[in-house]
Coordinates of C-alpha atoms and ligand atoms in Angstrom, one line a residue:
M1 CA -25.0 3.6 -9.3
K2 CA -23.2 2.6 -12.5
D3 CA -25.1 0.3 -14.8
T4 CA -23.7 -3.2 -15.2
L5 CA -22.5 -4.2 -18.6
K6 CA -25.7 -6.3 -19.1
Q7 CA -27.9 -3.4 -18.3
E8 CA -25.9 -1.1 -20.6
I9 CA -26.1 -3.6 -23.5
S10 CA -29.9 -4.1 -23.0
R11 CA -30.5 -0.4 -23.0
Y12 CA -28.5 0.2 -26.2
L13 CA -30.2 -2.8 -28.0
D14 CA -33.6 -1.5 -27.1
A15 CA -32.7 2.1 -28.1
G16 CA -31.5 0.8 -31.6
F17 CA -27.8 1.8 -31.4
P18 CA -26.2 0.4 -34.5
I19 CA -22.7 -0.7 -33.3
L20 CA -21.5 -1.5 -29.8
Y21 CA -17.7 -1.8 -29.3
I22 CA -16.6 -3.8 -26.3
N23 CA -13.0 -3.7 -25.4
T24 CA -12.2 -6.9 -23.5
F25 CA -9.9 -9.9 -23.0
E26 CA -12.6 -12.0 -21.5
E27 CA -14.5 -13.2 -24.5
E28 CA -16.3 -16.1 -22.9
K29 CA -17.6 -14.1 -19.9
T30 CA -18.6 -11.1 -22.1
E31 CA -20.4 -13.4 -24.6
K32 CA -22.5 -14.8 -21.7
I33 CA -23.4 -11.3 -20.6
I34 CA -24.4 -10.4 -24.2
C35 CA -26.6 -13.5 -24.5
R36 CA -28.4 -12.5 -21.3
A37 CA -28.8 -8.9 -22.5
A38 CA -29.9 -10.1 -26.0
D39 CA -32.9 -11.9 -24.5
R40 CA -34.8 -13.6 -27.3
R41 CA -32.8 -12.2 -30.2
T42 CA -30.9 -14.5 -32.5
I43 CA -27.1 -14.1 -32.4
L44 CA -25.3 -14.1 -35.7
H45 CA -21.9 -15.2 -34.4
W46 CA -18.5 -14.8 -36.0
S47 CA -15.0 -15.6 -34.6
M48 CA -11.6 -16.2 -36.3
A49 CA -11.4 -19.7 -34.8
Q50 CA -15.0 -20.9 -35.5
G51 CA -16.1 -18.9 -38.5
Y52 CA -19.7 -18.0 -39.0
G53 CA -22.7 -19.5 -37.2
E54 CA -26.1 -18.5 -35.8
Y55 CA -27.7 -19.4 -32.4
E56 CA -30.6 -18.5 -30.3
A57 CA -29.4 -16.1 -27.5
K58 CA -31.9 -17.6 -25.0
T59 CA -31.1 -21.3 -25.4
G60 CA -27.6 -21.1 -26.9
E61 CA -28.7 -23.6 -29.5
W62 CA -27.0 -23.4 -32.9
L63 CA -29.4 -22.7 -35.8
V64 CA -26.5 -22.6 -38.2
P65 CA -23.5 -24.5 -36.8
P66 CA -20.3 -22.5 -36.7
G67 CA -17.9 -23.0 -39.5
T68 CA -20.6 -23.7 -42.1
Q69 CA -19.2 -23.3 -45.6
L70 CA -21.9 -20.8 -46.6
F71 CA -20.5 -20.2 -50.0
A72 CA -19.0 -23.6 -50.7
T73 CA -21.2 -24.1 -53.7
S74 CA -22.9 -20.8 -54.3
A75 CA -20.3 -18.3 -53.6
P76 CA -20.8 -15.2 -55.7
E77 CA -18.1 -14.5 -58.3
G78 CA -14.8 -13.3 -56.9
V79 CA -15.4 -14.4 -53.3
T80 CA -12.4 -16.2 -51.8
A81 CA -12.2 -18.3 -48.7
D82 CA -10.8 -15.3 -46.8
A83 CA -12.8 -15.1 -43.6
R84 CA -13.2 -11.3 -43.9
S85 CA -14.8 -11.4 -47.3
I86 CA -17.1 -14.3 -46.2
L87 CA -18.4 -12.3 -43.3
A88 CA -18.8 -9.2 -45.6
Q89 CA -20.7 -11.4 -48.0
V90 CA -23.0 -12.7 -45.3
I91 CA -23.8 -9.2 -44.3
K92 CA -24.4 -8.2 -47.9
Q93 CA -26.7 -11.2 -48.6
K94 CA -28.6 -10.6 -45.4
L95 CA -29.2 -7.0 -46.3
L96 CA -30.9 -8.2 -49.5
S97 CA -33.6 -9.7 -47.3
P98 CA -33.6 -7.5 -44.2
K99 CA -36.3 -9.6 -42.6
E100 CA -33.5 -12.1 -41.8
L101 CA -31.8 -9.5 -39.7
A102 CA -34.8 -8.6 -37.7
R103 CA -34.2 -9.1 -33.9
T104 CA -30.7 -10.2 -34.4
V105 CA -27.4 -9.3 -32.8
L106 CA -24.3 -9.7 -35.1
L107 CA -21.6 -10.6 -32.6
I108 CA -18.2 -10.3 -34.1
K109 CA -15.2 -11.5 -32.1
D110 CA -11.6 -10.7 -33.0
A111 CA -13.0 -7.5 -34.6
H112 CA -9.7 -5.7 -34.7
I113 CA -8.5 -8.1 -37.4
L114 CA -11.6 -7.6 -39.6
L115 CA -11.6 -3.9 -39.2
E116 CA -8.4 -3.7 -41.1
D117 CA -10.2 -4.7 -44.2
G118 CA -11.8 -2.0 -46.3
A119 CA -14.5 -4.2 -47.9
F120 CA -15.6 -5.5 -44.5
V121 CA -15.7 -2.0 -43.1
A122 CA -17.8 -0.8 -46.0
S123 CA -20.3 -3.6 -45.5
L124 CA -20.5 -2.9 -41.8
K125 CA -21.2 0.8 -42.6
E126 CA -24.0 -0.1 -44.9
L127 CA -25.5 -2.3 -42.2
A128 CA -25.1 0.5 -39.6
V129 CA -26.9 3.0 -41.9
R130 CA -29.8 0.5 -42.2
I131 CA -30.0 0.0 -38.5
S132 CA -30.0 3.7 -37.9
G133 CA -32.9 3.8 -40.4
G134 CA -35.0 1.5 -38.2
L135 CA -33.7 -2.1 -38.9
D136 CA -34.0 -4.0 -35.5
C137 CA -30.5 -5.3 -35.4
C138 CA -27.3 -4.5 -33.6
V139 CA -23.6 -5.2 -34.3
I140 CA -21.5 -6.0 -31.3
L141 CA -17.7 -5.8 -32.0
M142 CA -15.7 -7.6 -29.3
T143 CA -11.9 -7.0 -29.3
P144 CA -8.9 -6.9 -27.0
K145 CA -7.5 -3.9 -28.9
M146 CA -8.9 -0.5 -29.7
S147 CA -9.0 0.3 -33.4
I148 CA -11.9 2.1 -34.8
P149 CA -11.9 3.1 -38.5
V150 CA -13.0 6.7 -39.2
E151 CA -15.8 5.5 -41.5
L152 CA -17.5 3.8 -38.5
E153 CA -16.8 6.4 -35.8
K154 CA -20.2 8.0 -35.7
F155 CA -22.0 4.7 -35.6
I156 CA -20.0 3.2 -32.7
T157 CA -20.6 3.4 -29.0
I158 CA -17.7 2.1 -26.8
L159 CA -18.5 0.0 -23.7
D160 CA -16.1 -1.2 -21.2
S161 CA -16.2 -4.7 -19.7
D162 CA -17.0 -4.9 -16.0
Y163 CA -14.3 -5.6 -13.5
L164 CA -14.9 -8.5 -11.1
S165 CA -16.5 -7.6 -7.7
F166 CA -14.8 -8.6 -4.5
E167 CA -17.5 -11.3 -4.0
S168 CA -17.0 -12.8 -7.5
I169 CA -13.2 -13.0 -6.9
C170 CA -13.8 -14.8 -3.6
Q171 CA -16.1 -17.2 -5.6
I172 CA -13.4 -17.8 -8.2
I173 CA -10.8 -18.6 -5.6
G174 CA -13.3 -20.9 -3.8
D175 CA -14.1 -22.7 -7.0
F176 CA -10.4 -23.1 -7.8
V177 CA -9.7 -24.6 -4.3
K178 CA -12.6 -27.0 -4.7
D179 CA -11.7 -28.0 -8.3
N180 CA -8.1 -28.7 -7.3
E181 CA -9.1 -30.5 -4.1
L182 CA -7.1 -28.2 -1.9
P183 CA -7.9 -27.7 1.8
P184 CA -10.4 -24.8 2.3
L185 CA -8.7 -21.4 2.9
P186 CA -9.2 -19.6 6.2
T187 CA -11.6 -16.6 5.6
H188 CA -9.0 -13.9 6.3
L189 CA -6.6 -15.4 3.8
L190 CA -9.3 -15.8 1.2
E191 CA -10.2 -12.1 1.7
E192 CA -6.6 -11.0 1.6
M193 CA -6.1 -12.9 -1.7
A194 CA -9.4 -11.5 -3.1
V195 CA -8.2 -7.9 -2.4
A196 CA -4.8 -8.7 -4.0
F197 CA -6.6 -10.0 -7.1
K198 CA -8.8 -6.9 -7.5
G199 CA -8.6 -5.5 -11.1
L200 CA -7.6 -8.8 -12.7
T201 CA -9.7 -10.9 -15.0
E202 CA -11.0 -14.4 -14.2
F203 CA -8.6 -15.9 -16.6
E204 CA -5.6 -14.1 -15.0
I205 CA -6.7 -15.0 -11.5
N206 CA -7.0 -18.7 -12.4
N207 CA -3.5 -18.6 -14.1
I208 CA -1.9 -17.0 -11.0
L209 CA -3.6 -19.5 -8.7
A210 CA -2.4 -22.4 -10.8
L211 CA 1.2 -21.0 -10.8
A212 CA 1.1 -20.5 -7.0
V213 CA -0.1 -24.1 -6.5
A214 CA 2.5 -25.5 -9.0
E215 CA 5.2 -24.0 -6.8
D216 CA 4.5 -25.8 -3.5
G217 CA 1.2 -27.8 -3.9
N218 CA -1.0 -25.4 -1.9
L219 CA -2.1 -21.8 -1.4
S220 CA -0.8 -19.9 1.6
R221 CA 0.1 -16.3 2.7
R222 CA 3.4 -16.6 1.1
D223 CA 1.6 -16.6 -2.3
L224 CA 0.4 -13.0 -1.7
Q225 CA 3.9 -11.8 -2.8
L226 CA 3.7 -13.8 -6.0
I227 CA 0.1 -12.5 -6.6
F228 CA 1.3 -8.9 -6.3
E229 CA 4.3 -9.4 -8.5
L230 CA 2.3 -11.1 -11.3
K231 CA -0.5 -8.5 -10.9
R232 CA 2.1 -5.7 -11.3
Q233 CA 3.3 -7.3 -14.6
M234 CA -0.3 -7.7 -15.9
I235 CA -1.2 -4.2 -15.1
L236 CA 2.0 -3.0 -16.8
K237 CA 1.1 -5.1 -19.9
S238 CA -2.3 -3.5 -20.1
G239 CA -0.4 -0.3 -20.9
I240 CA -2.7 2.1 -19.1
L241 CA -1.4 2.1 -15.6
E242 CA 1.8 1.1 -13.8
M243 CA 1.8 -0.5 -10.3
V244 CA 4.8 1.0 -8.5
P245 CA 6.4 -1.1 -5.8
G246 CA 6.1 0.9 -2.5
N247 CA 9.5 0.8 -0.8
E248 CA 9.6 4.4 0.5
S249 CA 7.9 5.1 3.8
I250 CA 6.9 8.4 5.5
E251 CA 10.0 8.2 7.7
D252 CA 12.2 8.4 4.5
I253 CA 11.0 12.0 4.0
G254 CA 13.0 14.7 5.7
G255 CA 10.9 17.7 6.7
L256 CA 7.6 18.5 5.0
E257 CA 6.0 18.0 8.4
N258 CA 2.7 19.7 7.5
L259 CA 2.1 17.5 4.5
K260 CA 3.1 14.4 6.5
Q261 CA 0.8 15.3 9.3
W262 CA -2.1 15.8 6.8
L263 CA -1.3 12.4 5.1
R264 CA -1.4 10.7 8.5
R265 CA -4.9 12.0 9.1
K266 CA -6.1 10.8 5.7
A267 CA -4.5 7.4 6.4
R268 CA -6.7 7.0 9.4
I269 CA -9.7 7.4 7.1
I270 CA -8.5 5.1 4.3
Q271 CA -7.6 2.4 6.7
N272 CA -11.0 2.5 8.4
I273 CA -13.2 3.3 5.5
K274 CA -16.4 1.7 6.7
R275 CA -16.1 3.2 10.2
A276 CA -15.3 6.7 8.9
E277 CA -18.2 6.6 6.4
A278 CA -20.6 5.6 9.2
Y279 CA -19.2 8.5 11.2
G280 CA -20.1 10.9 8.4
V281 CA -16.5 11.5 7.2
D282 CA -16.3 12.4 3.5
M283 CA -14.1 10.1 1.4
P284 CA -10.8 11.9 0.7
K285 CA -10.3 12.8 -2.9
G286 CA -6.6 13.5 -3.1
V287 CA -3.9 16.1 -2.9
L288 CA -2.0 18.2 -5.4
I289 CA 1.7 18.6 -4.4
A290 CA 3.4 21.3 -6.4
G291 CA 6.8 23.0 -6.2
V292 CA 10.5 22.9 -6.7
P293 CA 11.9 19.8 -8.5
G294 CA 13.8 17.2 -6.4
C295 CA 12.3 18.3 -3.1
G296 CA 10.3 15.1 -2.3
K297 CA 7.0 15.4 -4.3
S298 CA 7.2 11.9 -5.8
L299 CA 8.6 10.6 -2.6
C300 CA 5.4 11.7 -0.9
A301 CA 3.2 9.9 -3.4
K302 CA 5.1 6.7 -2.8
A303 CA 5.1 7.1 1.0
A304 CA 1.4 7.9 1.0
A305 CA 0.6 4.5 -0.5
K306 CA 2.8 2.7 2.0
L307 CA 1.2 4.8 4.9
F308 CA -2.3 4.0 3.7
E309 CA -1.3 0.3 3.2
V310 CA -2.7 0.3 -0.3
P311 CA -1.2 -0.3 -3.8
L312 CA 0.3 2.7 -5.7
L313 CA -0.8 3.0 -9.3
R314 CA 0.9 5.5 -11.6
L315 CA -1.0 7.1 -14.4
D316 CA 0.9 8.6 -17.3
I317 CA -1.6 10.8 -19.2
G318 CA 0.7 11.1 -22.1
K319 CA 0.6 7.3 -22.7
L320 CA -3.2 7.4 -22.9
M321 CA -3.2 9.4 -26.1
G322 CA -4.3 7.2 -28.9
K323 CA -4.5 7.7 -32.6
Y324 CA -8.2 7.0 -33.1
L325 CA -11.1 9.3 -32.3
G326 CA -12.3 8.6 -28.8
E327 CA -9.4 6.3 -28.1
S328 CA -7.7 8.6 -25.5
E329 CA -10.9 9.1 -23.6
A330 CA -11.6 5.3 -23.7
N331 CA -8.1 4.7 -22.3
L332 CA -8.6 7.2 -19.5
R333 CA -11.9 5.6 -18.7
K334 CA -10.2 2.2 -18.6
A335 CA -7.4 3.5 -16.4
I336 CA -9.9 5.1 -14.0
Q337 CA -12.1 1.9 -14.0
L338 CA -9.1 -0.2 -13.3
A339 CA -8.0 2.1 -10.4
E340 CA -11.5 2.0 -9.0
A341 CA -11.6 -1.8 -9.3
I342 CA -8.3 -2.0 -7.4
S343 CA -9.3 0.7 -4.8
P344 CA -8.5 1.4 -2.0
C345 CA -5.4 2.6 -3.8
V346 CA -3.3 5.7 -4.4
L347 CA -3.5 6.9 -8.0
W348 CA -0.4 8.9 -8.7
V349 CA -0.6 11.4 -11.6
D350 CA 2.9 12.6 -12.2
E351 CA 3.8 15.8 -14.0
L352 CA 0.3 17.1 -14.1
E353 CA 1.2 20.3 -15.9
K354 CA 2.7 18.3 -18.8
A355 CA -0.5 16.3 -19.1
F356 CA -3.0 19.2 -19.0
G357 CA -0.7 22.2 -19.5
G358 CA -2.0 23.2 -22.9
V359 CA -5.7 23.2 -21.9
G360 CA -7.3 26.6 -22.3
S361 CA -4.3 28.3 -23.9
D362 CA -4.1 29.4 -27.5
N363 CA -2.6 26.2 -28.8
R364 CA -5.3 24.3 -26.9
H365 CA -5.4 20.7 -28.0
E366 CA -8.8 19.2 -28.4
V367 CA -8.1 15.7 -27.2
T368 CA -6.2 17.1 -24.1
S369 CA -9.1 19.3 -23.3
R370 CA -11.6 16.5 -23.5
L371 CA -9.4 14.3 -21.4
F372 CA -9.0 17.1 -18.9
G373 CA -12.8 17.5 -18.8
S374 CA -13.3 13.8 -18.1
F375 CA -10.6 13.8 -15.4
L376 CA -12.2 16.8 -13.7
T377 CA -15.7 15.3 -13.7
W378 CA -14.3 12.1 -12.3
M379 CA -12.4 14.0 -9.6
Q380 CA -15.5 16.0 -8.7
E381 CA -17.9 13.0 -8.5
K382 CA -15.8 10.2 -7.3
K383 CA -16.9 8.5 -4.1
D384 CA -14.7 5.5 -3.8
A385 CA -11.3 5.2 -2.1
T386 CA -9.1 6.1 -5.1
F387 CA -6.9 8.7 -3.5
V388 CA -5.3 10.9 -6.2
V389 CA -1.8 12.2 -5.5
A390 CA -1.0 14.6 -8.4
T391 CA 2.5 16.2 -8.6
A392 CA 3.5 19.2 -10.6
N393 CA 6.4 21.6 -10.8
D394 CA 4.9 24.6 -12.4
I395 CA 1.4 25.4 -11.1
T396 CA 1.0 28.4 -13.4
K397 CA 0.7 26.1 -16.4
L398 CA -2.3 24.3 -14.8
P399 CA -5.8 25.3 -15.9
P400 CA -7.5 27.2 -13.1
E401 CA -10.5 24.8 -12.9
L402 CA -8.2 22.1 -11.6
L403 CA -7.1 24.3 -8.7
R404 CA -10.6 25.2 -7.6
K405 CA -11.9 23.9 -4.3
G406 CA -13.7 20.5 -4.5
R407 CA -11.2 18.9 -6.9
F408 CA -8.4 18.2 -4.5
D409 CA -8.8 18.2 -0.7
E410 CA -5.7 20.3 -0.5
I411 CA -2.9 21.8 -2.5
F412 CA 0.5 21.9 -1.0
Y413 CA 3.6 23.8 -2.0
V414 CA 7.0 22.1 -1.6
G415 CA 9.9 24.6 -1.5
L416 CA 13.6 24.2 -1.0
P417 CA 14.3 22.5 2.4
K418 CA 15.0 24.7 5.4
E419 CA 17.8 24.2 7.8
E420 CA 16.0 21.7 10.1
E421 CA 14.7 19.8 7.0
R422 CA 18.2 19.6 5.5
R423 CA 19.5 18.2 8.8
N424 CA 16.8 15.4 8.5
I425 CA 17.5 14.7 4.9
F426 CA 21.3 14.3 5.5
R427 CA 20.5 12.0 8.4
I428 CA 18.1 9.8 6.3
H429 CA 20.6 9.4 3.4
I430 CA 23.6 8.8 5.6
Q431 CA 21.7 6.4 7.7
K432 CA 20.6 4.5 4.6
R433 CA 24.2 4.0 3.3
R434 CA 26.6 4.3 6.3
P435 CA 24.6 3.9 9.5
K436 CA 27.6 3.1 11.7
D437 CA 29.3 6.4 10.6
L438 CA 26.4 8.6 11.3
P439 CA 27.1 9.6 14.9
A440 CA 30.6 10.9 14.1
I441 CA 29.4 13.2 11.2
D442 CA 29.0 16.9 12.0
I443 CA 25.6 17.3 10.4
S444 CA 25.4 21.0 11.5
R445 CA 28.4 21.8 9.4
L446 CA 26.9 20.1 6.4
V447 CA 23.6 21.9 6.9
S448 CA 25.3 25.3 7.1
Q449 CA 27.0 24.7 3.8
T450 CA 23.9 23.6 1.8
G451 CA 21.5 26.6 1.9
G452 CA 19.5 26.5 -1.4
Y453 CA 20.2 22.8 -2.1
S454 CA 17.3 20.5 -2.9
G455 CA 16.6 17.1 -1.2
A456 CA 17.8 15.4 -4.4
D457 CA 21.0 17.5 -4.3
I458 CA 21.6 16.4 -0.8
E459 CA 21.0 12.8 -1.6
G460 CA 23.5 13.2 -4.5
I461 CA 26.1 14.8 -2.2
V462 CA 25.8 11.9 0.3
K463 CA 26.2 9.3 -2.5
E464 CA 29.2 11.2 -3.8
G465 CA 30.8 11.5 -0.4
V466 CA 30.4 7.7 0.2
E467 CA 31.9 7.0 -3.2
L468 CA 34.9 9.3 -2.4
A469 CA 35.5 7.6 0.9
F470 CA 35.4 4.2 -0.7
A471 CA 37.7 5.2 -3.6
E472 CA 40.3 6.3 -1.0
D473 CA 40.0 3.0 1.0
K474 CA 38.8 4.8 4.1
A475 CA 37.4 2.7 7.0
A476 CA 34.6 5.2 7.6
L477 CA 32.8 8.1 5.9
S478 CA 33.8 11.5 7.4
T479 CA 32.3 15.0 7.4
Q480 CA 35.2 16.0 5.2
D481 CA 34.2 13.6 2.4
I482 CA 30.8 15.0 2.3
L483 CA 32.1 18.6 2.4
T484 CA 34.3 17.8 -0.6
A485 CA 31.2 16.5 -2.4
I486 CA 29.3 19.7 -1.5
R487 CA 32.1 21.8 -3.0
G488 CA 31.7 19.9 -6.3
T489 CA 27.9 20.4 -6.5
N490 CA 26.0 23.5 -7.5
S491 CA 22.9 24.2 -5.5
L492 CA 19.5 24.0 -7.3
S493 CA 18.8 27.6 -6.1
I494 CA 21.8 28.7 -8.3
I495 CA 20.9 26.5 -11.3
M496 CA 17.2 27.4 -11.4
K497 CA 17.2 30.8 -9.6
D498 CA 14.7 32.5 -11.8
Q499 CA 12.2 29.6 -11.9
I500 CA 12.4 29.1 -8.1
D501 CA 11.8 32.8 -7.4
K502 CA 8.8 32.7 -9.6
M503 CA 7.4 29.6 -7.9
E504 CA 7.9 31.2 -4.5
E505 CA 6.0 34.3 -5.6
E506 CA 3.2 32.3 -7.1
F507 CA 2.9 30.2 -4.0
K508 CA 2.5 33.3 -1.8
K509 CA 0.1 35.0 -4.2
R510 CA -2.2 31.9 -4.3
K511 CA -1.9 31.4 -0.5
L512 CA -1.2 27.7 -1.0
K513 CA -0.5 25.6 2.1
N514 CA 3.2 25.1 2.8
A515 CA 4.2 21.4 3.0
S516 CA 6.9 22.4 5.6
L517 CA 6.3 23.7 9.1
Ligands
LIG601 P1 10.6 16.2 -9.7 O1 9.6 17.4 -9.7 O2 11.8 16.5 -10.4 O3 9.9 14.9 -10.1 P2 10.3 15.6 -6.9 O4 10.0 16.7 -6.1 O5 9.2 14.6 -7.2 O6 11.1 16.0 -8.2 P3 11.6 13.4 -5.7 O7 11.6 12.5 -6.9 O8 10.6 13.1 -4.7 O9 11.5 14.8 -6.2 O10 13.1 13.4 -5.1 C1 14.2 12.8 -5.7 C2 15.0 12.1 -4.7 O11 15.6 13.1 -3.8 C3 14.2 11.2 -3.8 O12 14.2 9.9 -4.3 C4 14.9 11.3 -2.5 O13 15.9 10.3 -2.4 C5 15.6 12.7 -2.5 N1 14.7 13.6 -1.7 C6 14.1 14.7 -2.2 N2 13.4 15.3 -1.2 C7 13.7 14.6 -0.1 C8 13.3 14.8 1.3 N3 12.5 15.8 1.7 N4 13.6 13.8 2.2 C9 14.4 12.8 1.8 N5 14.9 12.6 0.5 C10 14.5 13.5 -0.4

């Protein structure tokens, strides 16, 4: 089982690691954890708001009250009131009598602001060198934003703050209800809310609860919608994942019956996790859907989430790339942790070949390779209900390790829709826009004219046909309108002939499962 943040910090303090870097928005909670992990050490504390102070970790009592003007009378020549230089000077002075630093933790909040200053970074580096040489001290940098200067890279260990457990979230909601003198929530509603809050911080949960109560004076099932919407925004703001609203259902997919059948079977497991585990069923890892563009791969990712009745999180590997060493891996770790905290969920990795395409080739990119390695390990080892739906067009660009058994439960190939599938796709899109006109449309004729068209082509044709009928003030959409739209559209099999032939060949060579019957 994964160590908790407290266990991790204790272990690193005992092992003499010089600088720990904790990326968190929850300062108060993280500081409490640090104090518990620091045991009997003295905390040398610094924050933008309070300035410098010292307190005993065990008791929380201030030995040197925060904001003390340390250099008011005896500041060395050239020291200004600038907070950064004050802290740098404190470090320098303490290094002159290292005994003062023995069994201390230098806890620096708002570290990203300080780390922009060269003099401060230099003093921190000097301290880190001394710690590496045996000084019993540790620097903990706490910041909501990753920014690690090169000079400090080799001294820094990055830690991620814990996400709240389901039980802790229930506790926070319970406390909120009590503090606001609201009537107690029925257990099922409390649990539903706690599931909806998974992945958010205590601060965010309290804010959303306050907003929900401000609207109508109490908490009810109706607030779940608000929770989901605000959670979607908060996840988006975090910049590492996107929560996609799940409007598409499995019935919106025409054809791809094998894949749909397979997803229905997995849905039974995800919806009954505890029972399935007790029965001895392995937790599903996920599916790779590869093939022709515009034939329903993304649609399947969205429909899977709706079918499983879980949130859909989209991971854009390109967005994880950071400019500092280790930043991209830290972002991937954060994204995975957030997905695990929200699980059960579907984690949709779009355009997989773009994310990991360069790995292993001549122009191999180091960061991408490391990210790929972390992703593979996670896929291999993951045990929780984070179901990965990865989509890709060109499977030949993917590194072979990814396609090996054990990563994904299955790899499906999606090709151009066959006759029966095109029939269903036409039905679905006409039904969506002109349900009353559907019975009078000669779908067989449309199907016979659209060999080699993709699902997206067909959707485009229906849209165009409806627009034509509207422009001509017709009372109903007719077969003729859609045939006119077909004549004005080139099929994907013409536009992308070579690529599609190559994909089909590859699919046969690798004996991938066909998503269609
Ligand atoms: P890309 O590789 O370009 O991302 P994709 O395979 O993911 O393409 P989708 O985004 O799923 O394709 O399809 C685009 C649109 O085409 C869908 O939103 C849907 O409206 C329509 N479509 C594609 N395939 C189907 C299908 N099998 N059934 C119904 N609609 C479909």
